[in-house]
PDB file of N, CA and C in Angstrom:
ATOM      1  N   MET A   1       7.627 -50.377 -18.675  1.00 85.00           N
ATOM      2  CA  MET A   1       6.581 -49.392 -19.958  1.00 85.00           C
ATOM      3  C   MET A   1       7.906 -48.919 -20.500  1.00 85.00           C
ATOM      4  N   ASN A   2       7.553 -48.964 -22.195  1.00 90.00           N
ATOM      5  CA  ASN A   2       8.354 -47.978 -22.865  1.00 90.00           C
ATOM      6  C   ASN A   2       7.533 -46.838 -23.179  1.00 90.00           C
ATOM      7  N   GLU A   3       8.427 -45.824 -23.785  1.00 91.00           N
ATOM      8  CA  GLU A   3       7.849 -44.553 -24.067  1.00 91.00           C
ATOM      9  C   GLU A   3       6.574 -44.212 -24.940  1.00 91.00           C
ATOM     10  N   THR A   4       6.394 -44.709 -25.711  1.00 91.00           N
ATOM     11  CA  THR A   4       5.171 -44.750 -26.640  1.00 91.00           C
ATOM     12  C   THR A   4       3.905 -45.405 -25.130  1.00 91.00           C
ATOM     13  N   ASP A   5       3.526 -46.196 -24.730  1.00 93.00           N
ATOM     14  CA  ASP A   5       2.815 -46.372 -23.662  1.00 93.00           C
ATOM     15  C   ASP A   5       2.592 -45.247 -22.891  1.00 93.00           C
ATOM     16  N   PHE A   6       3.306 -45.165 -22.629  1.00 90.00           N
ATOM     17  CA  PHE A   6       3.598 -43.809 -22.055  1.00 90.00           C
ATOM     18  C   PHE A   6       2.817 -42.549 -22.379  1.00 90.00           C
ATOM     19  N   SER A   7       3.107 -42.274 -23.457  1.00 91.00           N
ATOM     20  CA  SER A   7       2.625 -41.035 -23.739  1.00 91.00           C
ATOM     21  C   SER A   7       1.272 -41.932 -24.201  1.00 91.00           C
ATOM     22  N   THR A   8       1.045 -42.408 -24.889  1.00 92.00           N
ATOM     23  CA  THR A   8      -0.467 -42.511 -25.016  1.00 92.00           C
ATOM     24  C   THR A   8      -1.174 -42.657 -23.804  1.00 92.00           C
ATOM     25  N   LEU A   9      -0.876 -43.157 -22.477  1.00 91.00           N
ATOM     26  CA  LEU A   9      -1.327 -42.623 -21.270  1.00 91.00           C
ATOM     27  C   LEU A   9      -2.323 -41.430 -20.903  1.00 91.00           C
ATOM     28  N   VAL A  10      -0.701 -40.592 -21.130  1.00 91.00           N
ATOM     29  CA  VAL A  10      -0.782 -38.919 -20.936  1.00 91.00           C
ATOM     30  C   VAL A  10      -1.955 -38.608 -22.234  1.00 91.00           C
ATOM     31  N   ASP A  11      -2.131 -39.146 -23.119  1.00 92.00           N
ATOM     32  CA  ASP A  11      -2.734 -38.357 -24.097  1.00 92.00           C
ATOM     33  C   ASP A  11      -4.155 -38.776 -23.776  1.00 92.00           C
ATOM     34  N   GLN A  12      -4.421 -39.490 -23.238  1.00 94.00           N
ATOM     35  CA  GLN A  12      -5.835 -40.875 -22.869  1.00 94.00           C
ATOM     36  C   GLN A  12      -6.233 -39.548 -21.935  1.00 94.00           C
ATOM     37  N   THR A  13      -5.512 -39.093 -20.791  1.00 92.00           N
ATOM     38  CA  THR A  13      -5.927 -37.693 -19.612  1.00 92.00           C
ATOM     39  C   THR A  13      -6.683 -36.701 -19.994  1.00 92.00           C
ATOM     40  N   GLY A  14      -6.154 -36.278 -21.041  1.00 90.00           N
ATOM     41  CA  GLY A  14      -6.352 -35.027 -21.859  1.00 90.00           C
ATOM     42  C   GLY A  14      -5.938 -34.199 -21.425  1.00 90.00           C
ATOM     43  N   MET A  15      -4.687 -34.010 -21.153  1.00 89.00           N
ATOM     44  CA  MET A  15      -3.442 -33.143 -20.846  1.00 89.00           C
ATOM     45  C   MET A  15      -3.072 -32.523 -22.366  1.00 89.00           C
ATOM     46  N   THR A  16      -2.289 -31.547 -22.588  1.00 90.00           N
ATOM     47  CA  THR A  16      -1.882 -30.972 -23.524  1.00 90.00           C
ATOM     48  C   THR A  16      -0.702 -30.727 -23.685  1.00 90.00           C
ATOM     49  N   LEU A  17       0.182 -31.894 -23.455  1.00 92.00           N
ATOM     50  CA  LEU A  17       1.923 -31.708 -22.870  1.00 92.00           C
ATOM     51  C   LEU A  17       3.100 -31.534 -24.120  1.00 92.00           C
ATOM     52  N   THR A  18       3.967 -31.224 -23.993  1.00 93.00           N
ATOM     53  CA  THR A  18       4.736 -31.212 -25.592  1.00 93.00           C
ATOM     54  C   THR A  18       5.417 -32.787 -25.560  1.00 93.00           C
ATOM     55  N   ASP A  19       6.444 -32.896 -26.676  1.00 92.00           N
ATOM     56  CA  ASP A  19       7.183 -33.749 -26.265  1.00 92.00           C
ATOM     57  C   ASP A  19       7.949 -34.045 -25.710  1.00 92.00           C
ATOM     58  N   ASP A  20       8.859 -32.931 -25.158  1.00 94.00           N
ATOM     59  CA  ASP A  20       9.834 -32.520 -24.205  1.00 94.00           C
ATOM     60  C   ASP A  20       8.929 -32.711 -22.740  1.00 94.00           C
ATOM     61  N   GLN A  21       8.068 -32.640 -22.678  1.00 94.00           N
ATOM     62  CA  GLN A  21       7.337 -32.416 -21.273  1.00 94.00           C
ATOM     63  C   GLN A  21       7.132 -34.324 -20.999  1.00 94.00           C
ATOM     64  N   LYS A  22       6.502 -34.627 -21.944  1.00 93.00           N
ATOM     65  CA  LYS A  22       5.967 -35.967 -22.099  1.00 93.00           C
ATOM     66  C   LYS A  22       7.321 -36.722 -21.604  1.00 93.00           C
ATOM     67  N   LEU A  23       8.403 -36.731 -22.240  1.00 93.00           N
ATOM     68  CA  LEU A  23       9.917 -37.223 -22.068  1.00 93.00           C
ATOM     69  C   LEU A  23      10.423 -37.366 -20.601  1.00 93.00           C
ATOM     70  N   VAL A  24       9.414 -35.686 -19.987  1.00 94.00           N
ATOM     71  CA  VAL A  24      10.433 -35.633 -18.959  1.00 94.00           C
ATOM     72  C   VAL A  24       9.787 -36.179 -17.296  1.00 94.00           C
ATOM     73  N   LEU A  25       8.253 -36.698 -17.429  1.00 93.00           N
ATOM     74  CA  LEU A  25       7.678 -37.109 -16.533  1.00 93.00           C
ATOM     75  C   LEU A  25       7.679 -38.930 -17.162  1.00 93.00           C
ATOM     76  N   PHE A  26       8.032 -38.768 -18.430  1.00 94.00           N
ATOM     77  CA  PHE A  26       8.359 -40.915 -18.310  1.00 94.00           C
ATOM     78  C   PHE A  26      10.214 -40.916 -18.035  1.00 94.00           C
ATOM     79  N   LYS A  27      10.669 -40.094 -17.688  1.00 94.00           N
ATOM     80  CA  LYS A  27      11.914 -40.110 -17.290  1.00 94.00           C
ATOM     81  C   LYS A  27      11.645 -40.015 -15.267  1.00 94.00           C
ATOM     82  N   ALA A  28      10.454 -39.713 -14.752  1.00 94.00           N
ATOM     83  CA  ALA A  28      10.269 -39.451 -14.185  1.00 94.00           C
ATOM     84  C   ALA A  28       9.451 -40.493 -13.599  1.00 94.00           C
ATOM     85  N   TYR A  29       9.059 -41.455 -14.305  1.00 92.00           N
ATOM     86  CA  TYR A  29       7.791 -42.188 -13.891  1.00 92.00           C
ATOM     87  C   TYR A  29       8.291 -43.348 -13.089  1.00 92.00           C
ATOM     88  N   PRO A  30      10.048 -44.068 -13.364  1.00 93.00           N
ATOM     89  CA  PRO A  30      10.290 -44.912 -12.487  1.00 93.00           C
ATOM     90  C   PRO A  30      10.555 -44.806 -11.165  1.00 93.00           C
ATOM     91  N   MET A  31      10.881 -43.403 -10.254  1.00 94.00           N
ATOM     92  CA  MET A  31      11.114 -42.817  -9.613  1.00 94.00           C
ATOM     93  C   MET A  31       9.469 -42.847  -8.741  1.00 94.00           C
ATOM     94  N   PHE A  32       8.911 -42.479  -9.058  1.00 91.00           N
ATOM     95  CA  PHE A  32       7.383 -42.474  -8.798  1.00 91.00           C
ATOM     96  C   PHE A  32       7.129 -43.591  -8.898  1.00 91.00           C
ATOM     97  N   GLN A  33       7.026 -44.388  -9.208  1.00 92.00           N
ATOM     98  CA  GLN A  33       6.491 -45.470  -8.495  1.00 92.00           C
ATOM     99  C   GLN A  33       7.536 -46.365  -7.562  1.00 92.00           C
ATOM    100  N   ALA A  34       8.308 -46.301  -7.258  1.00 93.00           N
ATOM    101  CA  ALA A  34       8.930 -46.540  -6.219  1.00 93.00           C
ATOM    102  C   ALA A  34       8.635 -46.013  -5.092  1.00 93.00           C
ATOM    103  N   MET A  35       8.354 -44.793  -4.740  1.00 91.00           N
ATOM    104  CA  MET A  35       7.619 -43.906  -3.597  1.00 91.00           C
ATOM    105  C   MET A  35       6.335 -44.326  -3.508  1.00 91.00           C
ATOM    106  N   VAL A  36       5.772 -45.224  -4.650  1.00 89.00           N
ATOM    107  CA  VAL A  36       4.776 -44.926  -4.198  1.00 89.00           C
ATOM    108  C   VAL A  36       4.598 -46.943  -3.784  1.00 89.00           C
ATOM    109  N   ALA A  37       5.090 -47.405  -4.134  1.00 89.00           N
ATOM    110  CA  ALA A  37       5.898 -48.947  -3.392  1.00 89.00           C
ATOM    111  C   ALA A  37       6.172 -48.944  -2.196  1.00 89.00           C
ATOM    112  N   ARG A  38       6.844 -47.826  -1.542  1.00 86.00           N
ATOM    113  CA  ARG A  38       7.578 -47.487  -0.254  1.00 86.00           C
ATOM    114  C   ARG A  38       6.180 -46.796   0.475  1.00 86.00           C
ATOM    115  N   ALA A  39       5.355 -46.285  -0.343  1.00 84.00           N
ATOM    116  CA  ALA A  39       4.500 -45.783   1.077  1.00 84.00           C
ATOM    117  C   ALA A  39       2.997 -46.307   1.250  1.00 84.00           C
ATOM    118  N   THR A  40       3.000 -47.585   0.297  1.00 81.00           N
ATOM    119  CA  THR A  40       1.740 -47.635   0.446  1.00 81.00           C
ATOM    120  C   THR A  40       2.063 -49.084   0.679  1.00 81.00           C
ATOM    121  N   PRO A  41       2.936 -50.103   1.421  1.00 78.00           N
ATOM    122  CA  PRO A  41       2.686 -51.003   2.238  1.00 78.00           C
ATOM    123  C   PRO A  41       1.646 -51.308   2.775  1.00 78.00           C
ATOM    124  N   PRO A  42       1.306 -52.567   2.980  1.00 80.00           N
ATOM    125  CA  PRO A  42       0.035 -52.809   4.541  1.00 80.00           C
ATOM    126  C   PRO A  42       1.212 -52.589   5.724  1.00 80.00           C
ATOM    127  N   MET A  43      -0.134 -51.845   6.263  1.00 74.00           N
ATOM    128  CA  MET A  43       1.126 -50.974   7.866  1.00 74.00           C
ATOM    129  C   MET A  43       0.613 -52.243   9.453  1.00 74.00           C
ATOM    130  N   PRO A  44       1.162 -52.611  10.458  1.00 76.00           N
ATOM    131  CA  PRO A  44       0.796 -53.411  11.118  1.00 76.00           C
ATOM    132  C   PRO A  44      -0.236 -52.472  11.771  1.00 76.00           C
ATOM    133  N   ARG A  45      -0.866 -53.540  13.067  1.00 70.00           N
ATOM    134  CA  ARG A  45      -2.047 -53.217  13.410  1.00 70.00           C
ATOM    135  C   ARG A  45      -1.470 -51.778  14.320  1.00 70.00           C
ATOM    136  N   GLU A  46      -0.295 -52.185  14.966  1.00 71.00           N
ATOM    137  CA  GLU A  46       0.109 -51.477  15.680  1.00 71.00           C
ATOM    138  C   GLU A  46      -0.013 -49.623  15.457  1.00 71.00           C
ATOM    139  N   THR A  47       0.772 -49.991  14.528  1.00 69.00           N
ATOM    140  CA  THR A  47       0.912 -48.442  14.210  1.00 69.00           C
ATOM    141  C   THR A  47       0.061 -47.126  13.914  1.00 69.00           C
ATOM    142  N   GLU A  48      -2.040 -48.190  13.887  1.00 71.00           N
ATOM    143  CA  GLU A  48      -2.783 -46.915  13.787  1.00 71.00           C
ATOM    144  C   GLU A  48      -2.785 -46.407  14.856  1.00 71.00           C
ATOM    145  N   PRO A  49      -3.561 -45.271  14.385  1.00 70.00           N
ATOM    146  CA  PRO A  49      -3.003 -43.534  15.516  1.00 70.00           C
ATOM    147  C   PRO A  49      -4.509 -43.915  16.206  1.00 70.00           C
ATOM    148  N   SER A  50      -5.375 -45.184  15.907  1.00 68.00           N
ATOM    149  CA  SER A  50      -6.381 -45.550  17.136  1.00 68.00           C
ATOM    150  C   SER A  50      -5.822 -45.884  17.660  1.00 68.00           C
ATOM    151  N   VAL A  51      -5.070 -47.231  17.786  1.00 62.00           N
ATOM    152  CA  VAL A  51      -4.201 -47.729  18.872  1.00 62.00           C
ATOM    153  C   VAL A  51      -3.244 -46.727  19.973  1.00 62.00           C
ATOM    154  N   MET A  52      -2.740 -45.963  19.149  1.00 64.00           N
ATOM    155  CA  MET A  52      -1.406 -45.573  19.762  1.00 64.00           C
ATOM    156  C   MET A  52      -2.391 -44.427  20.567  1.00 64.00           C
ATOM    157  N   PHE A  53      -3.303 -43.764  20.294  1.00 67.00           N
ATOM    158  CA  PHE A  53      -3.706 -42.586  21.268  1.00 67.00           C
ATOM    159  C   PHE A  53      -4.003 -43.698  22.630  1.00 67.00           C
ATOM    160  N   THR A  54      -3.816 -42.484  23.782  1.00 70.00           N
ATOM    161  CA  THR A  54      -4.661 -42.490  24.830  1.00 70.00           C
ATOM    162  C   THR A  54      -5.453 -41.580  25.784  1.00 70.00           C
ATOM    163  N   PRO A  55      -6.777 -41.345  25.173  1.00 72.00           N
ATOM    164  CA  PRO A  55      -7.138 -39.842  25.759  1.00 72.00           C
ATOM    165  C   PRO A  55      -7.288 -39.571  27.353  1.00 72.00           C
ATOM    166  N   GLU A  56      -6.708 -38.490  27.447  1.00 77.00           N
ATOM    167  CA  GLU A  56      -6.626 -38.334  29.164  1.00 77.00           C
ATOM    168  C   GLU A  56      -8.432 -37.843  29.386  1.00 77.00           C
ATOM    169  N   VAL A  57      -7.962 -38.855  30.470  1.00 76.00           N
ATOM    170  CA  VAL A  57      -9.849 -38.898  31.023  1.00 76.00           C
ATOM    171  C   VAL A  57      -9.654 -38.056  32.777  1.00 76.00           C
ATOM    172  N   LYS A  58     -10.908 -37.050  32.288  1.00 68.00           N
ATOM    173  CA  LYS A  58     -10.634 -35.931  33.600  1.00 68.00           C
ATOM    174  C   LYS A  58     -11.870 -36.537  34.495  1.00 68.00           C
TER     175      LYS A  58
END
């Protein structure tokens, strides 16, 4: 994504940002995308809390 496209997307949100603020967000955008990619992969069923939780029955 280039800076012009990013600026257009920001403008469509309705936020009133200066060009400098948009530039700062644009520079951080690739890092944010990488974090989202690492945080959202499909998880195996074993990691679901309901599978790991064993209620204590009295």
